[in-house]
PDB file of C-alpha atoms in Angstrom:
ATOM      1  CA  MET A 810      11.795   8.175  63.277  1.00  0.00           C
ATOM      2  CA  GLU A 811      12.129  12.052  63.365  1.00  0.00           C
ATOM      3  CA  GLY A 812      15.998  11.517  61.041  1.00  0.00           C
ATOM      4  CA  MET A 813      13.899   9.154  58.574  1.00  0.00           C
ATOM      5  CA  LEU A 814      11.211  12.181  57.569  1.00  0.00           C
ATOM      6  CA  PRO A 815      13.443  13.486  55.177  1.00  0.00           C
ATOM      7  CA  ILE A 816      14.351  11.346  53.765  1.00  0.00           C
ATOM      8  CA  VAL A 817      11.161   9.507  52.889  1.00  0.00           C
ATOM      9  CA  ILE A 818      10.160  13.160  51.438  1.00  0.00           C
ATOM     10  CA  THR A 819      13.336  13.715  49.497  1.00  0.00           C
ATOM     11  CA  ALA A 820      12.076   9.858  48.000  1.00  0.00           C
ATOM     12  CA  ILE A 821       9.586  10.859  47.551  1.00  0.00           C
ATOM     13  CA  ALA A 822       9.759  14.113  45.369  1.00  0.00           C
ATOM     14  CA  PHE A 823      12.063  12.645  43.834  1.00  0.00           C
ATOM     15  CA  ILE A 824      10.106   9.494  42.859  1.00  0.00           C
ATOM     16  CA  THR A 825       7.836  12.044  41.647  1.00  0.00           C
ATOM     17  CA  PHE A 826      10.369  13.592  39.506  1.00  0.00           C
ATOM     18  CA  LEU A 827      11.218  11.095  37.589  1.00  0.00           C
ATOM     19  CA  MET A 828       7.854   9.973  37.019  1.00  0.00           C
ATOM     20  CA  ILE A 829       7.399  13.264  35.747  1.00  0.00           C
ATOM     21  CA  ILE A 830      11.008  13.081  33.608  1.00  0.00           C
ATOM     22  CA  ASN A 831       9.436   9.822  32.519  1.00  0.00           C
ATOM     23  CA  PHE A 832       5.479  10.731  31.403  1.00  0.00           C
ATOM     24  CA  LEU A 833       7.425  14.374  29.206  1.00  0.00           C
ATOM     25  CA  LEU A 834      10.275  12.025  28.091  1.00  0.00           C
ATOM     26  CA  ILE A 835       6.663  10.035  26.722  1.00  0.00           C
ATOM     27  CA  PHE A 836       4.890  13.096  25.858  1.00  0.00           C
ATOM     28  CA  ILE A 837       7.956  14.491  23.381  1.00  0.00           C
ATOM     29  CA  PHE A 838       9.053  11.605  21.768  1.00  0.00           C
ATOM     30  CA  TYR A 839       7.001   8.533  21.639  1.00  0.00           C
ATOM     31  CA  LYS A 840       5.056   8.412  18.143  1.00  0.00           C
ATOM     32  CA  LYS A 841       1.617   6.806  18.630  1.00  0.00           C
ATOM     33  CA  VAL A 842       0.349   4.554  15.477  1.00  0.00           C
ATOM     34  CA  PRO A 843      -3.016   5.887  14.022  1.00  0.00           C
ATOM     35  CA  THR A 844      -5.140   3.365  12.888  1.00  0.00           C
ATOM     36  CA  ALA A 845      -4.601   1.981   9.558  1.00  0.00           C
ATOM     37  CA  LYS A 846      -0.816   3.314   9.268  1.00  0.00           C
ATOM     38  CA  ALA A 847       2.879   2.566  10.405  1.00  0.00           C
ATOM     39  CA  ILE A 848       5.395   4.684  11.612  1.00  0.00           C
ATOM     40  CA  VAL A 849       9.046   3.912   9.666  1.00  0.00           C
ATOM     41  CA  ARG A 850      11.678   5.115  12.025  1.00  0.00           C
ATOM     42  CA  ASN A 851      15.384   6.057  10.081  1.00  0.00           C
ATOM     43  CA  GLY A 852      18.433   6.987  11.870  1.00  0.00           C
ATOM     44  CA  PHE A 853      20.084   5.382  14.840  1.00  0.00           C
ATOM     45  CA  GLY A 854      19.352   2.096  15.070  1.00  0.00           C
ATOM     46  CA  GLY A 855      18.997   1.409  11.051  1.00  0.00           C
ATOM     47  CA  THR A 856      15.793   1.370   9.937  1.00  0.00           C
ATOM     48  CA  LYS A 857      12.466   0.657  12.510  1.00  0.00           C
ATOM     49  CA  VAL A 858       8.671  -0.282  11.946  1.00  0.00           C
ATOM     50  CA  ALA A 859       5.680   0.319  13.832  1.00  0.00           C
ATOM     51  CA  ILE A 860       2.308  -1.650  13.415  1.00  0.00           C
ATOM     52  CA  SER A 861      -0.093  -1.421  16.172  1.00  0.00           C
ATOM     53  CA  LYS A 862       1.998   0.318  18.880  1.00  0.00           C
ATOM     54  CA  GLY A 863       4.097   3.116  18.679  1.00  0.00           C
ATOM     55  CA  MET A 864       7.698   3.762  18.890  1.00  0.00           C
ATOM     56  CA  TYR A 865      10.323   6.571  20.664  1.00  0.00           C
ATOM     57  CA  VAL A 866      11.400   8.888  17.937  1.00  0.00           C
ATOM     58  CA  ILE A 867      14.150  11.263  19.349  1.00  0.00           C
ATOM     59  CA  PRO A 868      14.203  14.096  16.540  1.00  0.00           C
ATOM     60  CA  SER A 869      18.216  14.891  16.593  1.00  0.00           C
ATOM     61  CA  PHE A 870      19.191  10.480  15.721  1.00  0.00           C
ATOM     62  CA  HIS A 871      15.968   9.260  13.987  1.00  0.00           C
ATOM     63  CA  THR A 872      13.552  10.781  11.319  1.00  0.00           C
ATOM     64  CA  TYR A 873      10.584   9.431  10.883  1.00  0.00           C
ATOM     65  CA  GLU A 874       7.008   9.393   8.069  1.00  0.00           C
ATOM     66  CA  ILE A 875       3.830   7.897   8.293  1.00  0.00           C
ATOM     67  CA  LEU A 876       2.928   4.943   5.915  1.00  0.00           C
ATOM     68  CA  ASP A 877      -0.835   4.531   4.936  1.00  0.00           C
ATOM     69  CA  LEU A 878      -1.642   0.477   4.492  1.00  0.00           C
ATOM     70  CA  SER A 879      -5.151   1.189   3.531  1.00  0.00           C
ATOM     71  CA  SER A 880      -6.202  -0.243   0.091  1.00  0.00           C
ATOM     72  CA  LYS A 881      -5.866   2.162  -3.056  1.00  0.00           C
ATOM     73  CA  SER A 882      -7.593   1.649  -5.849  1.00  0.00           C
ATOM     74  CA  ILE A 883      -5.883   2.169 -10.059  1.00  0.00           C
ATOM     75  CA  ARG A 884      -7.094   2.521 -12.573  1.00  0.00           C
ATOM     76  CA  VAL A 885      -6.490   1.520 -16.057  1.00  0.00           C
ATOM     77  CA  GLU A 886      -9.108   2.125 -19.174  1.00  0.00           C
ATOM     78  CA  LEU A 887      -7.810   0.805 -22.500  1.00  0.00           C
ATOM     79  CA  LEU A 888      -9.821   2.329 -24.849  1.00  0.00           C
ATOM     80  CA  ASP A 889      -9.735   3.112 -28.534  1.00  0.00           C
ATOM     81  CA  ASP A 890      -6.148   3.216 -29.946  1.00  0.00           C
ATOM     82  CA  ASN A 891      -4.606   1.750 -26.785  1.00  0.00           C
ATOM     83  CA  ASN A 892      -7.072  -1.251 -26.274  1.00  0.00           C
ATOM     84  CA  LEU A 893      -7.146  -5.038 -26.720  1.00  0.00           C
ATOM     85  CA  ILE A 894      -7.562  -7.534 -28.535  1.00  0.00           C
ATOM     86  CA  THR A 895      -9.123 -11.261 -27.807  1.00  0.00           C
ATOM     87  CA  LYS A 896      -8.296 -14.492 -29.767  1.00  0.00           C
ATOM     88  CA  ASP A 897     -10.896 -14.209 -32.164  1.00  0.00           C
ATOM     89  CA  ASN A 898      -9.260 -10.081 -33.245  1.00  0.00           C
ATOM     90  CA  VAL A 899     -11.190  -8.209 -31.855  1.00  0.00           C
ATOM     91  CA  ARG A 900     -10.366  -4.912 -30.529  1.00  0.00           C
ATOM     92  CA  ILE A 901     -12.757  -4.285 -26.910  1.00  0.00           C
ATOM     93  CA  ASP A 902     -12.258  -1.462 -25.068  1.00  0.00           C
ATOM     94  CA  ILE A 903     -12.004  -1.944 -21.258  1.00  0.00           C
ATOM     95  CA  LYS A 904     -11.875  -0.223 -17.585  1.00  0.00           C
ATOM     96  CA  ALA A 905     -10.335  -2.230 -14.949  1.00  0.00           C
ATOM     97  CA  SER A 906      -9.563  -1.259 -11.034  1.00  0.00           C
ATOM     98  CA  PHE A 907      -7.185  -2.963  -9.393  1.00  0.00           C
ATOM     99  CA  MET A 908      -7.319  -2.825  -5.405  1.00  0.00           C
ATOM    100  CA  MET A 909      -3.751  -3.464  -3.705  1.00  0.00           C
ATOM    101  CA  HIS A 910      -2.027  -2.628   0.084  1.00  0.00           C
ATOM    102  CA  VAL A 911       1.127  -2.943   1.386  1.00  0.00           C
ATOM    103  CA  ASN A 912       1.542  -6.316   2.998  1.00  0.00           C
ATOM    104  CA  ASN A 913       0.729  -5.403   6.615  1.00  0.00           C
ATOM    105  CA  GLU A 914       4.438  -7.445   7.851  1.00  0.00           C
ATOM    106  CA  LEU A 915       7.422  -5.338   8.915  1.00  0.00           C
ATOM    107  CA  LYS A 916       9.524  -7.077   6.392  1.00  0.00           C
ATOM    108  CA  GLN A 917       7.205  -6.187   3.375  1.00  0.00           C
ATOM    109  CA  ILE A 918       6.556  -2.757   5.288  1.00  0.00           C
ATOM    110  CA  LYS A 919      10.793  -2.432   6.025  1.00  0.00           C
ATOM    111  CA  ARG A 920      11.038  -2.992   1.947  1.00  0.00           C
ATOM    112  CA  VAL A 921       8.621  -0.767   1.191  1.00  0.00           C
ATOM    113  CA  SER A 922       9.428   2.354   2.392  1.00  0.00           C
ATOM    114  CA  GLU A 923      13.327   1.198   0.866  1.00  0.00           C
ATOM    115  CA  THR A 924      12.716   1.100  -2.590  1.00  0.00           C
ATOM    116  CA  ILE A 925       8.808   2.960  -3.475  1.00  0.00           C
ATOM    117  CA  GLY A 926       9.447   5.512  -0.334  1.00  0.00           C
ATOM    118  CA  VAL A 927       6.642   5.821   2.498  1.00  0.00           C
ATOM    119  CA  THR A 928       5.796   9.133   0.469  1.00  0.00           C
ATOM    120  CA  ASN A 929       5.126   7.806  -2.603  1.00  0.00           C
ATOM    121  CA  ALA A 930       3.633   4.104  -1.806  1.00  0.00           C
ATOM    122  CA  SER A 931       0.858   6.620  -0.192  1.00  0.00           C
ATOM    123  CA  ASN A 932       0.556   8.439  -3.421  1.00  0.00           C
ATOM    124  CA  GLU A 933      -2.040   6.914  -5.741  1.00  0.00           C
ATOM    125  CA  GLU A 934      -1.039   9.034  -8.349  1.00  0.00           C
ATOM    126  CA  HIS A 935       2.635   7.926  -8.141  1.00  0.00           C
ATOM    127  CA  LEU A 936       1.452   3.834  -7.946  1.00  0.00           C
ATOM    128  CA  LYS A 937      -0.763   4.433 -11.057  1.00  0.00           C
ATOM    129  CA  GLU A 938       2.739   5.231 -12.958  1.00  0.00           C
ATOM    130  CA  LEU A 939       4.733   2.349 -11.313  1.00  0.00           C
ATOM    131  CA  PHE A 940       1.704   0.132 -11.446  1.00  0.00           C
ATOM    132  CA  SER A 941      -0.683   0.710 -14.709  1.00  0.00           C
ATOM    133  CA  ALA A 942       2.096  -0.572 -17.485  1.00  0.00           C
ATOM    134  CA  LYS A 943       2.156  -4.072 -15.780  1.00  0.00           C
ATOM    135  CA  PHE A 944      -1.616  -3.529 -14.958  1.00  0.00           C
ATOM    136  CA  SER A 945      -2.612  -2.580 -18.694  1.00  0.00           C
ATOM    137  CA  GLU A 946       0.267  -5.341 -20.090  1.00  0.00           C
ATOM    138  CA  ALA A 947      -1.685  -8.463 -17.673  1.00  0.00           C
ATOM    139  CA  LEU A 948      -5.069  -7.428 -19.134  1.00  0.00           C
ATOM    140  CA  LYS A 949      -3.586  -7.558 -23.040  1.00  0.00           C
ATOM    141  CA  THR A 950      -2.361 -10.852 -22.414  1.00  0.00           C
ATOM    142  CA  VAL A 951      -4.847 -12.861 -20.540  1.00  0.00           C
ATOM    143  CA  ALA A 952      -7.546 -11.120 -23.559  1.00  0.00           C
ATOM    144  CA  ARG A 953      -5.430 -12.906 -25.724  1.00  0.00           C
ATOM    145  CA  LYS A 954      -6.651 -16.351 -24.927  1.00  0.00           C
ATOM    146  CA  TYR A 955      -9.964 -15.246 -25.399  1.00  0.00           C
ATOM    147  CA  GLU A 956     -12.076 -15.017 -28.046  1.00  0.00           C
ATOM    148  CA  PHE A 957     -15.566 -11.521 -27.675  1.00  0.00           C
ATOM    149  CA  LYS A 958     -18.083 -14.204 -27.026  1.00  0.00           C
ATOM    150  CA  GLU A 959     -16.566 -16.429 -24.612  1.00  0.00           C
ATOM    151  CA  LEU A 960     -14.597 -13.008 -22.657  1.00  0.00           C
ATOM    152  CA  LEU A 961     -17.885 -11.661 -21.823  1.00  0.00           C
ATOM    153  CA  ASP A 962     -20.052 -14.659 -20.281  1.00  0.00           C
ATOM    154  CA  SER A 963     -16.678 -15.613 -18.487  1.00  0.00           C
ATOM    155  CA  ARG A 964     -15.757 -12.411 -16.504  1.00  0.00           C
ATOM    156  CA  SER A 965     -14.196 -13.728 -13.286  1.00  0.00           C
ATOM    157  CA  GLU A 966     -12.470 -16.008 -14.957  1.00  0.00           C
ATOM    158  CA  PHE A 967     -10.963 -13.650 -16.907  1.00  0.00           C
ATOM    159  CA  ARG A 968     -10.441 -11.458 -13.826  1.00  0.00           C
ATOM    160  CA  ASP A 969      -9.095 -14.402 -12.276  1.00  0.00           C
ATOM    161  CA  ASN A 970      -6.326 -15.031 -14.977  1.00  0.00           C
ATOM    162  CA  VAL A 971      -5.466 -11.522 -15.279  1.00  0.00           C
ATOM    163  CA  ILE A 972      -4.769 -11.698 -11.001  1.00  0.00           C
ATOM    164  CA  ASP A 973      -3.137 -14.764 -11.675  1.00  0.00           C
ATOM    165  CA  ILE A 974      -0.107 -12.768 -14.351  1.00  0.00           C
ATOM    166  CA  THR A 975       0.379  -9.661 -12.055  1.00  0.00           C
ATOM    167  CA  GLY A 976       1.024 -11.804  -9.148  1.00  0.00           C
ATOM    168  CA  THR A 977      -0.050 -10.620  -5.813  1.00  0.00           C
ATOM    169  CA  ASP A 978       3.209  -9.610  -4.438  1.00  0.00           C
ATOM    170  CA  LEU A 979       4.230  -6.183  -5.835  1.00  0.00           C
ATOM    171  CA  HIS A 980       7.248  -4.439  -4.661  1.00  0.00           C
ATOM    172  CA  GLY A 981       5.737  -5.367  -0.683  1.00  0.00           C
ATOM    173  CA  PHE A 982       2.582  -4.729  -1.835  1.00  0.00           C
ATOM    174  CA  ILE A 983      -0.643  -7.191  -2.685  1.00  0.00           C
ATOM    175  CA  LEU A 984      -2.822  -7.332  -5.243  1.00  0.00           C
ATOM    176  CA  SER A 985      -5.895  -7.779  -3.257  1.00  0.00           C
ATOM    177  CA  ASP A 986      -8.640  -7.463  -6.204  1.00  0.00           C
ATOM    178  CA  CYS A 987      -9.362  -6.690  -9.527  1.00  0.00           C
ATOM    179  CA  ALA A 988     -12.729  -5.431 -10.945  1.00  0.00           C
ATOM    180  CA  ILE A 989     -13.723  -5.290 -14.569  1.00  0.00           C
ATOM    181  CA  ASP A 990     -16.226  -2.201 -14.720  1.00  0.00           C
ATOM    182  CA  TYR A 991     -16.091  -2.388 -18.063  1.00  0.00           C
ATOM    183  CA  ILE A 992     -15.898  -4.202 -21.575  1.00  0.00           C
ATOM    184  CA  GLU A 993     -17.621  -3.318 -24.961  1.00  0.00           C
ATOM    185  CA  LYS A 994     -16.653  -4.031 -28.862  1.00  0.00           C
ATOM    186  CA  THR A 995     -14.319  -0.830 -29.936  1.00  0.00           C
ATOM    187  CA  ILE A 996     -16.805   1.584 -31.649  1.00  0.00           C
ATOM    188  CA  ASN A 997     -14.359   1.882 -34.581  1.00  0.00           C
ATOM    189  CA  GLN A 998     -12.981  -1.435 -35.447  1.00  0.00           C
ATOM    190  CA  LYS A 999      -9.978  -0.968 -37.410  1.00  0.00           C
ATOM    191  CA  GLN A1000     -10.350  -4.120 -40.260  1.00  0.00           C
TER     192      GLN A1000
END
């Protein structure tokens, strides 16, 4: 029994040493995902995404970025010379906000990171550059189907048609809503 004591102490010391090394590796290399964000890791092993957990990131082998999954609002204002024309040829000014977010699926997050880039996908100004033309075109297309009075009376139907024309899948983003904030006749109507 006396000969076993050094072996037991050595085994306990070795296990303790391994646990300390394991905790150090976790502390140094394990990156947690904050709420409403995703980690996109590139490098050895390809592109990997983590949403509700974390992942190991070894600096020599990987790079990682944090992708913001929260909703973004893109404001579109079509005023004065850049306004809408209705079915009855009335020029109208409109202000609308489009709410969108990254689709919370691994495949779509990977798609966003590869096509738009993680940094750009989290930047509302960049998203406005990417999507405002599409949103403006949808507003103009749908407005052409309504007369002015009809447009004022059925704003929710107008909004739904704008969402349908825009489509809900936008390079991995999802268009969740469109709010029409302002619709008025253009003050200086050109005849």
